[in-house]
Coordinates of C-alpha atoms and ligand atoms in Angstrom, one line a residue:
M1 CA -73.1 -74.5 -61.6
I2 CA -75.3 -74.3 -58.3
K3 CA -73.3 -77.9 -57.6
R4 CA -69.8 -76.5 -58.8
A5 CA -70.1 -73.3 -56.6
S6 CA -70.9 -75.7 -53.6
K7 CA -67.9 -78.2 -54.3
Q8 CA -65.8 -74.6 -54.6
R9 CA -67.0 -73.1 -51.2
F10 CA -66.3 -76.6 -49.8
L11 CA -62.3 -76.4 -51.3
S12 CA -61.9 -72.7 -49.7
M13 CA -63.6 -74.4 -46.2
L14 CA -61.2 -77.1 -46.3
F15 CA -58.0 -74.3 -47.0
V16 CA -59.1 -72.5 -44.5
C17 CA -59.8 -74.8 -41.7
A18 CA -56.0 -76.6 -42.7
M19 CA -54.5 -73.2 -42.7
S20 CA -55.7 -72.7 -39.0
S21 CA -54.6 -75.6 -38.5
T22 CA -51.5 -75.3 -39.1
L23 CA -51.7 -71.5 -37.4
L24 CA -52.5 -73.1 -34.0
T25 CA -50.0 -75.5 -34.2
S26 CA -47.2 -73.4 -35.4
V27 CA -48.2 -70.1 -32.8
H28 CA -49.3 -70.1 -29.7
A29 CA -52.9 -70.6 -28.9
D30 CA -54.2 -66.7 -29.2
P31 CA -54.1 -64.6 -26.4
Y32 CA -50.8 -66.4 -24.9
N33 CA -47.7 -65.7 -26.2
L34 CA -46.1 -68.2 -24.2
Y35 CA -48.3 -71.1 -23.0
E36 CA -45.7 -74.3 -21.6
T37 CA -47.4 -77.1 -19.7
F38 CA -44.1 -79.3 -20.0
E39 CA -46.7 -82.1 -21.2
D40 CA -45.6 -82.4 -24.5
Q41 CA -41.9 -83.1 -23.4
T42 CA -40.2 -80.3 -24.8
W43 CA -39.4 -76.7 -24.6
D44 CA -40.2 -74.7 -27.7
Y45 CA -38.1 -72.5 -27.1
T46 CA -34.2 -72.3 -26.0
S47 CA -32.3 -73.7 -23.5
E48 CA -29.4 -72.6 -21.6
P49 CA -28.3 -75.4 -19.6
Q50 CA -25.0 -75.2 -16.8
K51 CA -21.9 -76.5 -18.9
N52 CA -20.9 -79.8 -18.4
N53 CA -23.9 -80.8 -16.2
P54 CA -25.4 -83.4 -17.9
Y55 CA -28.5 -83.7 -15.3
A56 CA -28.9 -79.7 -15.6
L57 CA -31.9 -79.2 -17.7
N58 CA -34.9 -81.7 -17.3
I59 CA -38.7 -82.5 -18.2
I60 CA -39.4 -85.0 -15.6
N61 CA -42.8 -86.9 -15.6
N62 CA -44.5 -88.4 -12.3
P63 CA -42.6 -85.9 -9.3
T64 CA -42.9 -87.9 -6.2
F65 CA -44.8 -84.5 -4.8
G66 CA -47.1 -84.2 -7.7
A67 CA -47.0 -81.9 -10.7
Y68 CA -48.9 -78.8 -10.7
E69 CA -51.1 -79.4 -13.4
G70 CA -51.1 -82.6 -15.8
S71 CA -48.2 -85.3 -14.9
R72 CA -44.8 -83.4 -16.2
V73 CA -42.5 -80.2 -15.2
Q74 CA -39.1 -78.9 -15.9
R75 CA -36.7 -79.5 -13.3
F76 CA -33.6 -77.4 -12.6
Q77 CA -30.3 -78.9 -11.1
W78 CA -27.2 -76.5 -10.9
D79 CA -24.0 -78.3 -9.5
R80 CA -21.4 -76.5 -7.6
V81 CA -18.6 -79.3 -9.1
W82 CA -19.0 -76.8 -12.4
Y83 CA -18.8 -73.7 -11.5
D84 CA -16.4 -71.5 -12.4
A85 CA -16.5 -68.2 -11.9
S86 CA -14.5 -66.5 -14.5
D87 CA -17.4 -68.8 -17.1
R88 CA -21.0 -67.3 -17.6
A89 CA -22.4 -70.6 -18.9
T90 CA -21.1 -72.5 -15.8
K91 CA -23.4 -70.6 -13.3
G92 CA -26.9 -71.3 -15.1
S93 CA -29.4 -74.0 -15.8
E94 CA -32.2 -71.8 -17.7
I95 CA -34.9 -72.3 -20.1
A96 CA -35.4 -69.1 -22.2
Q97 CA -37.9 -67.4 -24.9
P98 CA -35.8 -64.9 -26.9
Q99 CA -37.5 -65.5 -29.7
V100 CA -40.8 -63.9 -28.7
R101 CA -39.6 -60.5 -26.9
A102 CA -42.6 -58.6 -25.1
A103 CA -42.9 -54.9 -26.3
W104 CA -41.7 -51.8 -24.5
N105 CA -43.8 -49.6 -23.1
Q106 CA -46.7 -52.2 -23.1
D107 CA -47.7 -54.3 -20.0
I108 CA -47.4 -57.9 -19.9
W109 CA -49.1 -60.2 -18.1
E110 CA -46.6 -63.7 -16.4
E111 CA -48.0 -66.5 -14.3
F112 CA -45.6 -69.5 -13.3
Y113 CA -45.7 -72.3 -10.5
F114 CA -42.5 -73.2 -8.7
Y115 CA -41.9 -75.9 -6.3
F116 CA -38.9 -75.6 -4.1
P117 CA -37.8 -78.4 -2.1
S118 CA -36.3 -78.1 1.4
S119 CA -33.8 -80.3 1.2
S120 CA -30.1 -79.3 1.1
D121 CA -29.9 -80.9 -2.5
G122 CA -33.1 -78.5 -3.2
M123 CA -33.7 -75.0 -2.1
S124 CA -32.6 -74.7 1.3
N125 CA -31.8 -71.3 2.3
D126 CA -28.3 -70.4 0.9
S127 CA -26.5 -67.0 2.2
K128 CA -25.7 -67.0 -1.9
G129 CA -27.4 -65.1 -4.1
M130 CA -29.1 -66.0 -6.9
I131 CA -31.7 -65.4 -9.9
I132 CA -34.5 -67.8 -10.5
K133 CA -36.5 -65.8 -12.8
Q134 CA -35.8 -62.8 -15.2
W135 CA -36.6 -60.8 -18.3
I136 CA -33.4 -59.7 -20.3
A137 CA -33.2 -57.5 -23.8
W138 CA -29.4 -59.4 -24.6
H139 CA -29.2 -59.4 -28.4
P140 CA -26.2 -60.6 -30.6
S141 CA -25.8 -57.3 -31.8
I142 CA -25.6 -55.6 -28.1
P143 CA -23.8 -58.0 -26.1
N144 CA -22.9 -57.1 -22.5
T145 CA -26.5 -56.1 -22.0
N146 CA -27.5 -57.1 -18.4
K147 CA -31.0 -58.0 -16.9
S148 CA -33.8 -55.8 -16.9
F149 CA -35.9 -57.4 -14.2
A150 CA -35.4 -60.6 -11.8
F151 CA -36.4 -62.5 -8.8
T152 CA -33.5 -62.8 -6.5
L153 CA -33.3 -65.3 -3.6
Q154 CA -31.0 -64.9 -1.0
N155 CA -31.7 -66.8 3.2
G156 CA -35.3 -67.8 1.7
V157 CA -36.1 -64.0 1.0
L158 CA -37.5 -63.4 -2.5
K159 CA -37.1 -60.5 -4.5
A160 CA -38.8 -58.2 -7.7
Q161 CA -35.7 -56.6 -8.9
R162 CA -35.9 -53.7 -11.2
A163 CA -32.7 -52.8 -13.5
Y164 CA -32.7 -49.3 -15.3
G165 CA -30.6 -46.9 -17.2
D166 CA -27.2 -48.3 -18.6
R167 CA -27.8 -51.4 -20.6
V168 CA -24.5 -52.9 -19.3
N169 CA -24.1 -51.2 -15.8
P170 CA -27.6 -50.8 -14.4
S171 CA -29.0 -49.5 -11.2
Y172 CA -31.2 -51.5 -9.9
Q173 CA -33.5 -51.6 -6.7
D174 CA -35.4 -54.3 -5.2
Y175 CA -38.6 -55.0 -3.9
T176 CA -39.5 -57.9 -1.0
I177 CA -42.3 -60.4 -2.4
T178 CA -41.6 -62.5 0.9
S179 CA -39.0 -63.0 3.9
N180 CA -39.3 -66.7 3.9
I181 CA -40.1 -68.8 0.8
P182 CA -43.2 -71.0 0.7
K183 CA -41.0 -74.3 0.8
D184 CA -42.1 -78.6 -0.8
Q185 CA -45.2 -77.2 -2.2
W186 CA -46.6 -75.2 -5.2
V187 CA -46.2 -71.4 -5.3
K188 CA -48.2 -69.5 -8.0
F189 CA -46.8 -66.5 -9.3
K190 CA -48.4 -63.4 -11.1
L191 CA -46.9 -60.9 -12.2
N192 CA -47.8 -57.5 -13.9
L193 CA -45.1 -55.8 -15.7
R194 CA -44.7 -52.9 -18.2
F195 CA -41.1 -51.9 -19.4
D196 CA -40.3 -48.6 -20.0
R197 CA -36.6 -47.5 -20.7
T198 CA -36.1 -44.0 -20.8
G199 CA -40.0 -42.8 -19.2
S200 CA -41.4 -43.2 -16.4
S201 CA -44.5 -45.9 -16.9
G202 CA -42.7 -49.0 -15.8
K203 CA -44.6 -51.3 -13.5
I204 CA -43.9 -54.0 -11.0
K205 CA -47.1 -56.1 -9.4
V206 CA -46.4 -59.0 -7.9
W207 CA -49.0 -61.7 -6.5
M208 CA -47.8 -65.2 -4.8
N209 CA -50.7 -67.3 -4.0
D210 CA -53.1 -64.8 -5.2
S211 CA -51.8 -62.0 -2.5
L212 CA -50.9 -58.9 -4.1
K213 CA -47.2 -58.9 -2.9
V214 CA -45.3 -55.3 -4.7
D215 CA -47.6 -52.7 -6.2
V216 CA -45.3 -49.7 -7.8
S217 CA -45.1 -47.9 -10.3
G218 CA -44.3 -44.6 -12.1
F219 CA -40.4 -45.0 -13.2
S220 CA -38.2 -46.2 -15.4
M221 CA -37.5 -50.0 -16.1
G222 CA -35.8 -52.0 -18.1
V223 CA -32.3 -51.8 -20.1
G224 CA -31.1 -52.5 -24.2
S225 CA -31.9 -51.3 -27.3
P226 CA -35.3 -49.6 -28.2
D227 CA -34.9 -52.4 -31.3
Y228 CA -35.0 -55.3 -28.9
G229 CA -37.8 -55.8 -26.4
P230 CA -37.0 -58.3 -23.0
Y231 CA -37.3 -61.9 -22.7
T232 CA -38.5 -64.0 -20.1
K233 CA -36.3 -66.9 -18.7
Y234 CA -37.1 -69.2 -15.7
G235 CA -34.5 -71.4 -13.9
I236 CA -31.1 -70.9 -11.4
Y237 CA -28.5 -68.5 -12.1
A238 CA -26.2 -69.6 -9.4
H239 CA -23.8 -66.2 -9.8
S240 CA -22.4 -66.1 -6.9
S241 CA -22.0 -70.1 -6.2
S242 CA -24.0 -71.7 -3.6
D243 CA -23.3 -73.1 0.2
F244 CA -24.3 -76.2 -0.9
T245 CA -23.0 -79.0 -3.6
K246 CA -26.7 -78.9 -6.0
R247 CA -29.7 -76.7 -6.1
V248 CA -33.0 -77.9 -7.5
F249 CA -36.0 -76.7 -8.1
F250 CA -39.5 -77.4 -10.3
A251 CA -41.3 -74.9 -12.4
D252 CA -44.8 -75.8 -13.9
K253 CA -47.6 -74.0 -16.1
I254 CA -45.7 -70.9 -17.1
K255 CA -47.6 -68.2 -19.7
W256 CA -47.1 -64.8 -20.3
S257 CA -49.6 -62.4 -22.7
Y258 CA -50.4 -58.9 -23.3
N259 CA -53.8 -59.2 -22.3
A260 CA -54.7 -59.7 -18.5
F261 CA -56.0 -63.2 -17.4
Ligands
CA1 CA1 -47.1 -80.3 -16.5

């Protein structure tokens, strides 16, 4: 009887181990809702390449300037030749995570590394504004929903943009992160955000290379439905085209969590 009981215990332990391993492979390791280094050569969520552009989104190996971590990084490319002001799909080359949404009224922590080449076919200063990262609560049931938060870049000036009020035509407020974005080096960004559509507990904290650049709170932030919180996106959204024929930048090691890290 004892032997049989321990055999059953052993089998149930095996079952638990198998279940744990299944969970670990299907869900990002706790406590992260996103943890992507691109080393497995895949983006696990949604890709939104610029329409018609075969070079829009690529995970590349061994860039000449080196990955931030490991050897692989995400490359975003946008080409002016495909731009059509009337077609949203021609304005961006982005990766997104609509499958995992941030809760309203809860602090979130996010970190990512961007590399901006200084060249004219990279991210040389551009008089046309562009978005390079955002949180948006868009959902098929609430089309036309605008972004809730963005990183905007124009003439080398990087700003954190808060959106609030009407989900289709929000109000905006910008906070400067830097007036001269570092080029030709990996730049670390860390964010502590809190989306609050209707109350006043919204928050934006942005660190660049471990230096606190924006620290504001006590407002509403985010537009959309109470049923669908915002999700994160990274990449180029050249809403007003560009001074240049091509725009390229890179990302590595991106993650977000409800837990401070
Ligand atoms: Ca990597």
